[in-house]
XYZ file of C-alpha atoms in Angstrom:
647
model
C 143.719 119.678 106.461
C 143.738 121.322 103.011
C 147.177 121.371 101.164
C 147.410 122.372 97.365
C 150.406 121.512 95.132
C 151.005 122.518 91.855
C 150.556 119.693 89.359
C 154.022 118.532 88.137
C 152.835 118.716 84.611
C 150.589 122.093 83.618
C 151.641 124.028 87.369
C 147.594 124.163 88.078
C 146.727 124.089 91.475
C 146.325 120.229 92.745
C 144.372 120.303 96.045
C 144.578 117.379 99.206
C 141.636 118.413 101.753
C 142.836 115.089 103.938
C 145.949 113.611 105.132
C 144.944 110.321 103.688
C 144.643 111.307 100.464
C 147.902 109.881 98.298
C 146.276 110.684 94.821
C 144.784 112.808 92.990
C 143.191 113.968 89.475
C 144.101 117.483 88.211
C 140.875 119.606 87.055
C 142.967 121.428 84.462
C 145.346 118.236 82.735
C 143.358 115.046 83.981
C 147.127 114.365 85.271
C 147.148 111.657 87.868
C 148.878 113.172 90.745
C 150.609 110.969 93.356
C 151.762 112.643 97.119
C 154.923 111.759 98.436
C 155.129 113.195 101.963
C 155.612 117.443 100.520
C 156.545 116.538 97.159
C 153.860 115.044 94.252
C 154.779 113.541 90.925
C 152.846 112.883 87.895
C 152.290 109.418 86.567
C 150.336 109.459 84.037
C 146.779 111.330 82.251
C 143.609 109.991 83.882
C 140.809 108.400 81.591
C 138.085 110.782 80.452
C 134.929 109.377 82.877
C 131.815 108.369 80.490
C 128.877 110.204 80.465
C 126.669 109.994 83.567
C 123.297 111.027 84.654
C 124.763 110.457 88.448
C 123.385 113.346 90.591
C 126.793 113.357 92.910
C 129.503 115.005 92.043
C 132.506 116.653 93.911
C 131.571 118.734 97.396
C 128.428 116.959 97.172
C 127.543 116.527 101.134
C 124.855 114.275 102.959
C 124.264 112.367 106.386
C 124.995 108.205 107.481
C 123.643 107.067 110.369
C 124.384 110.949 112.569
C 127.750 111.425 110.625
C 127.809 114.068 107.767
C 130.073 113.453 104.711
C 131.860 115.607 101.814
C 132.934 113.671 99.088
C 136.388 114.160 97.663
C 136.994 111.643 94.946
C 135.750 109.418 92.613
C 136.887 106.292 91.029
C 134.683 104.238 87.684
C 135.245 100.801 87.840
C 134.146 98.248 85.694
C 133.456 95.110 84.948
C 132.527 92.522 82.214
C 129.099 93.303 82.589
C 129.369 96.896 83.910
C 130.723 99.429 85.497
C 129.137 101.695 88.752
C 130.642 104.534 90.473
C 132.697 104.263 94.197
C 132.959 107.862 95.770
C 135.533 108.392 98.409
C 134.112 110.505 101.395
C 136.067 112.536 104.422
C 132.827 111.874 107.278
C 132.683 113.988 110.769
C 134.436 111.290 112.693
C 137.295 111.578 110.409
C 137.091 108.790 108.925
C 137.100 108.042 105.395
C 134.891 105.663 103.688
C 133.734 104.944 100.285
C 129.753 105.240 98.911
C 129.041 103.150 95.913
C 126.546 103.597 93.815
C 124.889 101.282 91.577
C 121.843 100.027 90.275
C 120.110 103.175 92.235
C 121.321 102.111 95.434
C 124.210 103.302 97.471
C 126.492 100.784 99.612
C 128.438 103.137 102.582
C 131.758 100.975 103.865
C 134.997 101.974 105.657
C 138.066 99.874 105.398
C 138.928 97.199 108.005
C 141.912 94.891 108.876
C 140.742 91.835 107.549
C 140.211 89.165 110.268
C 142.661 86.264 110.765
C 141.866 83.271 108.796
C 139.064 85.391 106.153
C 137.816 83.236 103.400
C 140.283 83.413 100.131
C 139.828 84.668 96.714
C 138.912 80.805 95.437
C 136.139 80.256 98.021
C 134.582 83.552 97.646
C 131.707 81.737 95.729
C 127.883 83.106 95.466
C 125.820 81.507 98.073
C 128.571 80.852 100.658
C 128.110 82.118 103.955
C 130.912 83.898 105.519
C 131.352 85.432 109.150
C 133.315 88.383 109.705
C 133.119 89.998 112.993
C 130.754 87.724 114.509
C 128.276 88.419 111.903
C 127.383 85.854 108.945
C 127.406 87.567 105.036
C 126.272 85.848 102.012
C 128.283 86.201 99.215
C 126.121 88.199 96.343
C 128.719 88.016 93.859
C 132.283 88.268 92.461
C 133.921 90.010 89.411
C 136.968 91.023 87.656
C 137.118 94.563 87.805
C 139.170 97.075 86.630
C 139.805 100.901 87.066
C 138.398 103.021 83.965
C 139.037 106.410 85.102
C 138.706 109.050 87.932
C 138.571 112.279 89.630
C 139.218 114.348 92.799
C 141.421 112.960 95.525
C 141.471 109.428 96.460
C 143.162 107.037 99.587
C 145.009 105.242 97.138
C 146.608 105.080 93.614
C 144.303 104.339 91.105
C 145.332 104.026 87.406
C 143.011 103.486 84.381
C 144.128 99.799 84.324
C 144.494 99.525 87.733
C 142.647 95.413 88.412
C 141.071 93.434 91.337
C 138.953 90.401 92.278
C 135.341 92.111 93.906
C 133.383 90.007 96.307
C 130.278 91.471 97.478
C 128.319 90.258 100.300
C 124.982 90.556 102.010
C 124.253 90.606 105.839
C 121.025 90.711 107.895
C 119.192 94.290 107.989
C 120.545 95.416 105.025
C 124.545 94.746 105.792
C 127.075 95.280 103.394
C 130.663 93.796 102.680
C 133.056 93.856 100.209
C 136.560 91.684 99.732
C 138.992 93.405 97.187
C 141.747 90.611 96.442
C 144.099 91.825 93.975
C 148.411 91.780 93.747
C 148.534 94.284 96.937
C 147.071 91.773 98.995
C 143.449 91.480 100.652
C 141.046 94.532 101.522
C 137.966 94.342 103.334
C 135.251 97.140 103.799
C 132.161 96.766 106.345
C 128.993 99.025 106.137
C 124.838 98.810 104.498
C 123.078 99.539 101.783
C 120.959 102.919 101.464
C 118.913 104.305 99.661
C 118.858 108.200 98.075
C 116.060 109.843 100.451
C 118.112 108.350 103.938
C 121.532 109.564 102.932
C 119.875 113.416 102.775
C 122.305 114.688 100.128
C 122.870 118.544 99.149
C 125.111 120.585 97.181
C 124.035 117.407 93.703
C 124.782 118.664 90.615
C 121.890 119.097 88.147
C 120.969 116.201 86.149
C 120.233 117.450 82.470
C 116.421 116.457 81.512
C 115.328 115.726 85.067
C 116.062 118.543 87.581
C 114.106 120.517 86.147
C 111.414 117.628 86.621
C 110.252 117.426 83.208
C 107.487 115.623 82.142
C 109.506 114.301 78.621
C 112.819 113.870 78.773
C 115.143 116.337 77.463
C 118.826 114.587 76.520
C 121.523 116.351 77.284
C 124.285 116.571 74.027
C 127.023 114.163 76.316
C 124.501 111.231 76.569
C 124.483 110.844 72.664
C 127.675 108.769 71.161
C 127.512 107.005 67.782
C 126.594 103.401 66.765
C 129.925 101.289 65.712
C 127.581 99.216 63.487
C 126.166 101.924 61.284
C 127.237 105.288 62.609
C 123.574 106.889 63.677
C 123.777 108.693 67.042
C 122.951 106.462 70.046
C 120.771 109.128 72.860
C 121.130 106.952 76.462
C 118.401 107.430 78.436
C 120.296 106.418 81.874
C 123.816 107.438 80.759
C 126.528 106.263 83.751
C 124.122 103.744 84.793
C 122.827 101.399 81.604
C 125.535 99.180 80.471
C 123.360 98.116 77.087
C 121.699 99.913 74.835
C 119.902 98.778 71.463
C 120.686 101.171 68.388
C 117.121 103.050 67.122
C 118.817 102.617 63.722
C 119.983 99.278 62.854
C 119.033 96.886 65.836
C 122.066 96.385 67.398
C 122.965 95.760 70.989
C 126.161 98.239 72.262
C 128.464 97.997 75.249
C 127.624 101.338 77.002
C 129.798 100.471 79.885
C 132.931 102.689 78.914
C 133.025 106.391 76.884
C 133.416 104.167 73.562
C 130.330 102.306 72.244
C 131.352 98.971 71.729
C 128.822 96.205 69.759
C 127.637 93.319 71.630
C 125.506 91.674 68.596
C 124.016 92.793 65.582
C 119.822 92.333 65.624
C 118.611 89.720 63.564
C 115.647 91.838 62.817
C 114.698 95.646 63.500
C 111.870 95.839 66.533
C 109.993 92.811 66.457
C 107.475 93.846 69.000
C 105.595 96.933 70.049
C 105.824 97.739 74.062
C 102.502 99.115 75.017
C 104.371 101.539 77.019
C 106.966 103.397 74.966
C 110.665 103.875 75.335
C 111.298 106.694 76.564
C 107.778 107.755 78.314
C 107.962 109.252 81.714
C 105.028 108.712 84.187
C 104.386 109.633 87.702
C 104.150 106.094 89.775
C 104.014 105.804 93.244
C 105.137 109.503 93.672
C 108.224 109.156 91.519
C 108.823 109.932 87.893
C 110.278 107.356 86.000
C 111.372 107.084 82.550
C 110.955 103.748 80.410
C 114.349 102.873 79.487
C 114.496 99.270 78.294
C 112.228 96.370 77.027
C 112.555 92.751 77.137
C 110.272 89.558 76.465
C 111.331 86.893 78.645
C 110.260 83.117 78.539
C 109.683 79.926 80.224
C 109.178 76.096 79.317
C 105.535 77.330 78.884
C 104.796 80.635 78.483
C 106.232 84.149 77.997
C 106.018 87.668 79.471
C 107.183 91.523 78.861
C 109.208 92.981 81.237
C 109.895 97.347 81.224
C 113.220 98.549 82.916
C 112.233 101.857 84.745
C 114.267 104.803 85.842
C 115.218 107.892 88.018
C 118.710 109.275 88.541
C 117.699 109.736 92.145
C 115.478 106.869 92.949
C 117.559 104.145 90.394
C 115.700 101.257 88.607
C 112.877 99.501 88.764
C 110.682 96.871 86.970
C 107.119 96.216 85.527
C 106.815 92.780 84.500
C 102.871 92.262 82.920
C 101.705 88.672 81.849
C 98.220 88.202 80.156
C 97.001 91.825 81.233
C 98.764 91.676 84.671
C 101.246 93.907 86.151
C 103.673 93.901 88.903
C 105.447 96.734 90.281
C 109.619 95.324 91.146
C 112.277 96.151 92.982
C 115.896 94.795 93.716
C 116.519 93.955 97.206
C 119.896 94.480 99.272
C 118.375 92.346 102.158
C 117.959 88.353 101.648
C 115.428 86.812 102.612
C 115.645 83.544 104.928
C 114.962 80.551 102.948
C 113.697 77.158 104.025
C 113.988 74.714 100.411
C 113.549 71.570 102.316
C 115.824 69.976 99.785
C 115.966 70.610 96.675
C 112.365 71.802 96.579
C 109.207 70.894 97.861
C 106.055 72.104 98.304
C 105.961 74.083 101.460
C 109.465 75.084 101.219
C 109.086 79.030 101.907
C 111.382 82.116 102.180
C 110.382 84.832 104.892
C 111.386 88.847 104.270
C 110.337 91.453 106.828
C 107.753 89.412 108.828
C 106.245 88.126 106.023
C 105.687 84.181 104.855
C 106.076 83.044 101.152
C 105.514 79.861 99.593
C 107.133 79.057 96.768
C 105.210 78.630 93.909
C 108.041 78.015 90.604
C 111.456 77.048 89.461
C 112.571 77.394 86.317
C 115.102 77.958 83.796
C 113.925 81.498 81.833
C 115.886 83.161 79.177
C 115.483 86.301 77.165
C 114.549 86.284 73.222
C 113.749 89.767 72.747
C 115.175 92.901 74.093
C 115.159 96.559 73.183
C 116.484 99.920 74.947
C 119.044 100.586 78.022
C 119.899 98.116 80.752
C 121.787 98.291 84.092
C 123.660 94.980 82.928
C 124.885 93.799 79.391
C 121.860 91.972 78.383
C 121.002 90.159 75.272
C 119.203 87.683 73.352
C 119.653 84.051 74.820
C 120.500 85.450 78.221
C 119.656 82.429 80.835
C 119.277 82.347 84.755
C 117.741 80.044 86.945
C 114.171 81.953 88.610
C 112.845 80.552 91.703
C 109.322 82.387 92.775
C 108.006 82.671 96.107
C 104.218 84.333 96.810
C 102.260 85.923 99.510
C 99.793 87.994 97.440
C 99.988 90.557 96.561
C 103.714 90.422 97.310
C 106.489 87.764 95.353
C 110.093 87.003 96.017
C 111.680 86.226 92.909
C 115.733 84.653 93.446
C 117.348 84.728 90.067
C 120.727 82.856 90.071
C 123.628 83.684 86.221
C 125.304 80.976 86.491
C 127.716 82.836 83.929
C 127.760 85.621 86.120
C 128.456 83.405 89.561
C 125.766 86.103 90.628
C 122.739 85.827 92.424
C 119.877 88.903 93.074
C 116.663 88.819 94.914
C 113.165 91.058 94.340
C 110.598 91.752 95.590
C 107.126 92.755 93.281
C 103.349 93.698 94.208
C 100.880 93.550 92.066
C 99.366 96.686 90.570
C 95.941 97.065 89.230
C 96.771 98.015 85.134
C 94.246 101.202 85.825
C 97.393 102.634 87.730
C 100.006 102.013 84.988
C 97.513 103.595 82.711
C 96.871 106.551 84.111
C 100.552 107.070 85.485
C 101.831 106.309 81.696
C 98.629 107.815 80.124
C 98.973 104.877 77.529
C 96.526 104.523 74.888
C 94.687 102.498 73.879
C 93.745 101.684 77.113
C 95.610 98.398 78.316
C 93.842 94.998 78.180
C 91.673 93.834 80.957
C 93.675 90.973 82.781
C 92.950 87.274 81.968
C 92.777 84.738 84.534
C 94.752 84.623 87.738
C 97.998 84.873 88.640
C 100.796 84.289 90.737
C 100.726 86.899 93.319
C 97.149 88.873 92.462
C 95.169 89.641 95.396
C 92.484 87.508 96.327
C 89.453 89.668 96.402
C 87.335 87.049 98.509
C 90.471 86.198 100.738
C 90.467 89.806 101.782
C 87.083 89.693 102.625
C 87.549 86.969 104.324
C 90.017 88.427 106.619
C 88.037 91.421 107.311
C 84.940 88.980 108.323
C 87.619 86.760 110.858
C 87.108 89.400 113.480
C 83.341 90.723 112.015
C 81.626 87.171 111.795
C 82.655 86.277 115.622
C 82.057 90.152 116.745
C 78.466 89.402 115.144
C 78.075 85.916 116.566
C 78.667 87.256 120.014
C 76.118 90.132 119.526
C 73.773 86.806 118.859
C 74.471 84.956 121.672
C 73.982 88.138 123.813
C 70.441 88.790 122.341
C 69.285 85.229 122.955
C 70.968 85.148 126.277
C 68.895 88.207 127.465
C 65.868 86.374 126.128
C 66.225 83.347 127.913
C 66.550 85.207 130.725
C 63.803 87.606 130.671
C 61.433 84.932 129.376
C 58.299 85.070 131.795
C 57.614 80.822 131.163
C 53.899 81.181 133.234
C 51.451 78.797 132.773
C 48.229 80.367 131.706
C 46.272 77.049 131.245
C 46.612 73.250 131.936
C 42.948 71.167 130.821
C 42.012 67.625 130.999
C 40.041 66.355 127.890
C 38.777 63.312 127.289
C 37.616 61.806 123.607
C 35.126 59.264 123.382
C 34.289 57.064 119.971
C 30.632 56.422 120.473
C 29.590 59.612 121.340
C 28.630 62.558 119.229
C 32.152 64.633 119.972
C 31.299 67.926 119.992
C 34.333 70.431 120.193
C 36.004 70.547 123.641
C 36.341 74.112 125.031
C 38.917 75.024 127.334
C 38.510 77.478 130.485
C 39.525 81.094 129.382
C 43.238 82.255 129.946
C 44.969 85.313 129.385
C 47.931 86.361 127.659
C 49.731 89.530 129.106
C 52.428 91.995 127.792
C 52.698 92.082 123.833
C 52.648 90.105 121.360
C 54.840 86.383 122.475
C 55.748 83.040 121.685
C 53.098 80.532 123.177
C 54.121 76.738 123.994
C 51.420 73.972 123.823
C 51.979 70.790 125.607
C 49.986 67.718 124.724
C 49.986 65.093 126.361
C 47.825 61.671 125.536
C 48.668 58.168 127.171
C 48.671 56.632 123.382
C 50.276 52.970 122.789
C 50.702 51.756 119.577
C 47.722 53.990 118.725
C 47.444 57.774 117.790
C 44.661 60.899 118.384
C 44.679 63.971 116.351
C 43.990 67.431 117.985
C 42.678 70.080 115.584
C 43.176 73.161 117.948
C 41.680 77.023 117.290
C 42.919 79.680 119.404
C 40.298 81.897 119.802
C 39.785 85.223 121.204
C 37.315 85.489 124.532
C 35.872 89.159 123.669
C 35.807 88.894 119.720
C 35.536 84.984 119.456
C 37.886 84.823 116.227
C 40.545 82.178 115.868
C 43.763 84.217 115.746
C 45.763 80.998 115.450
C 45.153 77.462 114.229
C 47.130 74.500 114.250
C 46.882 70.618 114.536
C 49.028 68.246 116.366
C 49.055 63.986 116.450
C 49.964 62.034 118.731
C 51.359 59.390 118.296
C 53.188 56.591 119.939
C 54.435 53.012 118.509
C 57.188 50.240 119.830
C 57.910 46.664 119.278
C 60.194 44.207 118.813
C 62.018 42.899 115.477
C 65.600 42.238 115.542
C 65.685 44.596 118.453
C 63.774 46.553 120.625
C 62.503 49.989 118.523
C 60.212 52.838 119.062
C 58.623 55.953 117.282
C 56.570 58.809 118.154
C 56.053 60.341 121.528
C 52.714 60.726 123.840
C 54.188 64.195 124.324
C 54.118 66.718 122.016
C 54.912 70.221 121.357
C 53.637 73.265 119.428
C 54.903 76.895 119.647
C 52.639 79.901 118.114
C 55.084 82.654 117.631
C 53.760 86.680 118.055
C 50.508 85.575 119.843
C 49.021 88.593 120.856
C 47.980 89.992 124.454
C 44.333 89.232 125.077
C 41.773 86.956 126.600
C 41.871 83.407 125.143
C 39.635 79.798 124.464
C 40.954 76.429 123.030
C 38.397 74.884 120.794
C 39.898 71.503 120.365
C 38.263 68.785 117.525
C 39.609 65.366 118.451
C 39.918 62.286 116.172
C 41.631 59.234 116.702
C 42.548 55.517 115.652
C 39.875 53.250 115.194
C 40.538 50.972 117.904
C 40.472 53.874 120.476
C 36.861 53.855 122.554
C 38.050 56.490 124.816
C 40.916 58.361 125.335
C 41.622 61.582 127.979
C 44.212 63.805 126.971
C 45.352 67.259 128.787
C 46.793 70.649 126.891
C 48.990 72.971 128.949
C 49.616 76.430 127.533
C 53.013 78.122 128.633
C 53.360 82.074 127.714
C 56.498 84.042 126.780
C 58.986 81.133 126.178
C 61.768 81.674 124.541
C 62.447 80.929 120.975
C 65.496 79.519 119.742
C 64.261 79.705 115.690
C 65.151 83.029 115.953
C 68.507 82.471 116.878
C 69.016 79.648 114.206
C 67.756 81.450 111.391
C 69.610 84.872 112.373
C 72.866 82.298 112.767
C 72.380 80.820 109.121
C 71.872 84.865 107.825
C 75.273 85.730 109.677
C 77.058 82.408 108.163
C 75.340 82.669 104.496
C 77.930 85.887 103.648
C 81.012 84.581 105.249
C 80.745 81.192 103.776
C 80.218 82.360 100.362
C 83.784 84.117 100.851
C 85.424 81.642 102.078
C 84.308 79.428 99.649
C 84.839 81.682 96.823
C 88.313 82.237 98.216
C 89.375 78.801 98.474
C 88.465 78.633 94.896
C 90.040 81.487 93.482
C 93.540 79.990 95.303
C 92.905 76.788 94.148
C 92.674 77.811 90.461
C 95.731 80.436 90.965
C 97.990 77.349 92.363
C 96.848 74.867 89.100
C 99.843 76.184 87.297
C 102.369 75.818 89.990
C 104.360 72.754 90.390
C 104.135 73.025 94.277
C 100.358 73.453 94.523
C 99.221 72.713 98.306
C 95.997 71.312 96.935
C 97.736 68.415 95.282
C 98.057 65.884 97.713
C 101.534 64.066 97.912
C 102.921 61.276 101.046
C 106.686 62.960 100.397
C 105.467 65.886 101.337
C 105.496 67.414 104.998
C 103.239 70.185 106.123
C-alpha cells in the first residue's frame, strides 16, 4: 500500500509503498523520516552515500527463486575494513527481505525469530559451526559495523551512527546467514548467495564508463575525490566497491570506504614495480569485460608472486595471480568446501567442492610487500594471513584465514594458458613463456593418459578379437610327416621328402622335428623348395639337441622335439631337401619332420600388443614424471614416503 507524507522539514512529498516501512529518506532534504502510525517526524539529515559504480538503484526489480522483487531502500554500512551495500526489497509473497551486495555477489535473506538457545555474540567465532533450523552454518566472519548513510524507505530506523555486531555464516549449497547483535537485542536473517545473471534484474541504473560497454574506461566526475596527503585528484576505478586505493601522485594508500578520503599510510617509495598488465586496462576474458583495478606482490618463506584485482560492476571481482610465467584465473567462493586435515596437516589430508577431490599441496604464512591501485578490502603493505592450498589440476582451493580480521575466505582458481591473458589484455610485449611447473597446471601427459584409459583397453579388445578369429579359423592340416634316417659312414647325400601341397594363400607353416637324441645332438639344414620351379622359397636350420645328468641334483637341457614356423609361405607344390650332420659319436640316427599348414601365429599378436602398449606407456610414464617434479616443492608430496602417514 502506497502512502505519501509530507516531510516534516521542507513539506516534499515522503512516500511509504509498504506497511512495514517505519523510515524513510526524503529525495528533496536527505531528512530522515520516521512513521508513527499517520503522523511522521523528522530526526535528523541522512549522510550523503559515497560514490558508487553499483548498478541497483531505487525501483530496480528482478526474480529469487519464482518470487519477483522491487527494491525500496537502501542502507551503507561499514566496517573497519569496508563498507557494502544492504537493499531492502518488498517480494511477491509480501514479504520483505534484504539483498546485500558485496564483493560482486549478492546475499538474499528475510528476517527470522531467532531460535531458542542461538549461539551469543562471544561465541560467534570464524570456523564455528552453528545449526539453525536443523541446518549446520559456518561462521565466515564477524565485524563492527556501523550505519554510514541511506536512502528510500527502510523496515527500521537507521541513523548515520546507527552500530551492530555482524556475523556472517556459510551453509551447504550456497546458504546464507547473518546474526545482527547490537543494544536492540538479537536479529537473525536466513537465505543464499547469488550471483548477478540468476537474480535477472531490470529497470539498473546506468553505470558511467561501462553501460555503454566501452572498451577504456571512461570515469565519471563523482568517482574522483582528492588525496589528503598531497591534494591531486584520486579517479576510483570501482567506486562503492574498493575500500583502498593508492594515490597516482604521491604513493599513498587512502581509506575509500566513506565519501571522505582518509590516508591509511604514506608509500615509502613511488611505484616500485611495473604490472605487465596495466591499471586500468579493460579486456574481454571469459566473455566478460573486466577492468584492472589493483596490483599486489605477495610473498612466501620462499618465493614471491603478482597478483591483479579484476572488475565489473555487474559481474564483481576477480583475480589473476601469475608466478614464473603462469597464470590462474580466481574467484571467491560463497560455498565451503568439506575439508578432511587429518590433524593438523598431513599429506593426504584433502578438501572436496562440487564432486571434485583436492589434495593439499601448502601451508603457509604469506604477506603483502607491494601493492598499488583499488581493493575490495583495506589492504596494505605487511598485510599477513595464513594460505592453505589444495590442487586438482587444473583447479586449486586456496583457504586464507586474517587472523586480525577473525575472517576466513575460500577460492577457487584454474589455470589459464598466458596466450589467453594476452590476447584478452592485448599486452605487449608479449608475456613470458612459463618456467617450470606448477601447482595446479594441467598435466599434458596425464590427460592423455585419461583419454587412452578407455582407448588402450577398446584397442586391446579389438586384439584379442583378431587373434581369437584366427585361432579359430586356423585350418592346422598336416601336409607331410617323413621318417629320415642319418648315417655316419655313409656318403649322406641330401634326404628328399615326398611332395606336399600348400593350399589357400600365403600361411604360417609349423615344422616338427623330432630325433630320439641323448646327451648327443643332429643338425637339420632344411630348404623348402618348390615342386614345379625347384627354388628354395624358404631356408632354415634347426638342432637338436638333448642333455641330462646329475650334479647336486637332477638337471636337463634341450629337447628331442623341436619347432620351426615359416611365416607367409606361399600356396604351391612343395619338397624338403634336408642336409643332416650330427655329433661325432652318432653312427646312425632316424629322425622324422612333420609339416603342419595354416597354424596360427601368436608373434603377431605379441608384437601388435607391444605397438599398442609402446604409446600408452610413454604417457604414463611421462605423466608420473611431470607430477612428480610438480609435487618436489610441496611439503605434502605423495612421492615422499613417510610411516606417519596414512593413505
Amino acid at each position: 500500500m502506497n502512502s505519501t507524507y509530507d516531510c516534516p522539514n521542507c513539506g516534499g512529498a515522503v512516500s511509504f509503498q509498504w506497511t512495514v516501512a517505519v523510515f524513510a529518506v526524503c529525495p528533496f532534504c536527505r531528512s530522515m523520516v520516521v512513521r508513527h502510525d499517520v503522523n511522521v517526524e523528522a530526526i535528523g539529515q541522512m549522510a550523503v552515500l559515497p560514490p558508487d559504480l553499483s548498478p541497483l538503484q531505487l525501483g530496480a526489480r528482478g526474480e529469487f527463486d519464482g518470487l519477483a522483487f522491487t527494491i525500496l531502500g537502501r542502507v551503507r554500512l561499514a566496517y573497519h575494513e569496508g563498507s557494502w551495500n544492504e537493499w531492502f526489497a518488498l517480494f511477491s509473497d509480501n514479504r520483505y527481505g534484504w539483498i546485500g551486495e558485496a564483493q560482486g555477489f549478492f546475499m538474499v535473506s528475510f528476517e527470522y525469530a531467532p531460535p531458542e538457545g542461538c549461539v551469543s555474540a562471544d561465541d560467534a567465532t570464524p570456523g564455528r559451526v552453528v545449526e539453525i533450523s536443523g541446518q549446520a552454518y559456518h561462521v565466515a566472519d564477524r565485524k563492527e559495523t556501523v550505519s554510514l548513510a541511506g536512502e528510500g524507505e527502510l523496515p527500521v530506523a537507521s541513523p548515520p551512527g546507527r552500530k551492530a555486531l555482524s556475523v556472517d555464516l556459510s551453509g551447504a549449497k550456497a546458504g546464507f546467514a547473518n546474526l545482527e547483535y547490537s543494544e536492540t537485542g538479537t536479529r537473525l536473517f536466513l537465505g543464499r548467495y547469488a550471483v548477478f545473471d540468476e537474480l535477472k534484474f531490470s529497470n539498473l541504473r546506468s553505470v558511467p564508463g561501462w553501460s555503454d560497454d566501452a572498451v577504456e574506461p571512461i570515469h565519471h566526475e563523482t568517482t574522483t575525490l582528492n588525496c589528503p596527503k598531497c591534494g591531486a585528484p584520486v579517479s576510483l576505478l570501482a567506486a562503492g566497491f574498493t575500500m583502498s586505493a593508492t594515490c597516482g601522485s604521491c604513493g599513498s594508500l587512502l581509506d575509500t570506504s566513506t565519501p571522505d578520503l582518509r590516508l591509511i599510510s604514506e608509500a615509502a617509495a613511488r611505484q616500485q614495480v611495473q604490472p605487465r598488465i596495466p591499471l586500468g586496462r579493460r579486456g574481454i576474458l571469459f566473455g566478460v569485460n573486466y577492468e584492472v583495478i589493483g596490483f599486489q606482490r605477495v610473498k612466501d618463506e620462499y618465493s614471491g608472486w603478482f597478483e591483479y584485482l579484476l572488475f565489473n560492476p555487474w559481474q564483481g571481482f576477480v583475480w589473476l595471480v601469475t608466478y614464473a610465467g603462469h597464470w590462474t584465473f580466481v574467484r571467491r567462493l560463497v560455498e565451503l568446501p568439506e575439508v578432511d586435515e587429518r590433524g593438523v596437516f598431513s599429506k593426504v589430508a584433502h578438501a572436496r567442492f562440487q564432486g571434485d577431490r583436492y589434495r593439499i599441496f601448502a601451508a603457509s604464512a604469506v604477506e603483502t610487500d607491494y601493492v598499488i591501485g583499488e581493493f575490495y578490502w583495506k589492504v596494505a603493505v605487511g598485510m599477513a594471513a595464513n594460505v592453505t592450498d589444495f590442487v586438482a589440476p587444473p583447479r586449486i582451493l586456496s583457504r586464507e584465514v586474517y587472523p586480525g580480521l577473525t575472517e576466513q575466505t575460500w577460492s577457487q582458481g584454474e589455470y589459464v594458458e598466458p596466450a589467453v591473458i594476452q590476447q584478452a589484455f592485448n599486452i605487449d610485449p608479449p608475456l613470458p613463456e612459463p618456467t617450470g611447473i606448477y601447482l595446479n597446471q594441467p598435466n599434458p601427459y596425464l590427460e592423455k593418459g585419461r583419454q587412452l584409459k578407455w582407448l588402450v583397453p577398446l584397442l586391446l579388445l579389438v586384439l584379442l578379437v583378431v587373434q581369437a578369429l584366427t585361432l579359430a579359423h586356423a585350418a592346422r592340416q598336416r601336409v607331410l610327416s617323413s621318417a629320415f634316417l642319418y648315417q655316419a659312414n655313409g656318403t649322406n647325400p641330401a634326404a628328399v621328402s615326398q611332395p606336399f601341397i600348400i593350399d589357400g594363400g600365403q600361411q604360417a607353416v609349423d615344422f616338427t622335428m623330432q630325433a630320439p637324441v641323448d646327451n648327443n645332438w643332429v643338425e637339420l639344414d632344411v630348404d623348402v623348395v618348390n615342386a614345379d620351379t625347384q627354388q628354395a622359397v624358404a631356408s632354415f636350420e634347426q638342432g637338436i639337441e638333448y642333455y641330462h645328468g646329475y650334479d647336486d641334483g637332477n638337471w636337463s637341457e634341450g629337447s628331442p622335439t623341436q619347432h620351426r614356423l615359416v611365416p607367409g609361405l606361399p600356396a604351391g607344390k612343395y619338397r624338403l631337401v634336408i642336409d643332416t650332420s650330427a655329433d661325432p659319436a652318432i653312427a646312425e640316427m632316424p629322425f622324422t619332420v612333420t609339416v603342419v599348414r595354416d597354424v596360427p601365429v601368436w608373434s603377431n599378436f605379441w608384437i601388435g600388443l607391444g605397438l599398442l602398449l609402446i604409446y600408452p606407456l610413454y604417457c604414463w610414464g611421462r605423466a608420473y614424471t611431470f607430477e612428480r617434479a610438480r609435487w618436489l616443492d610441496s611439503d605434502f608430496s605423495p612421492y615422499a614416503s613417510s610411516s606417519s602417514d596414512d593413505d
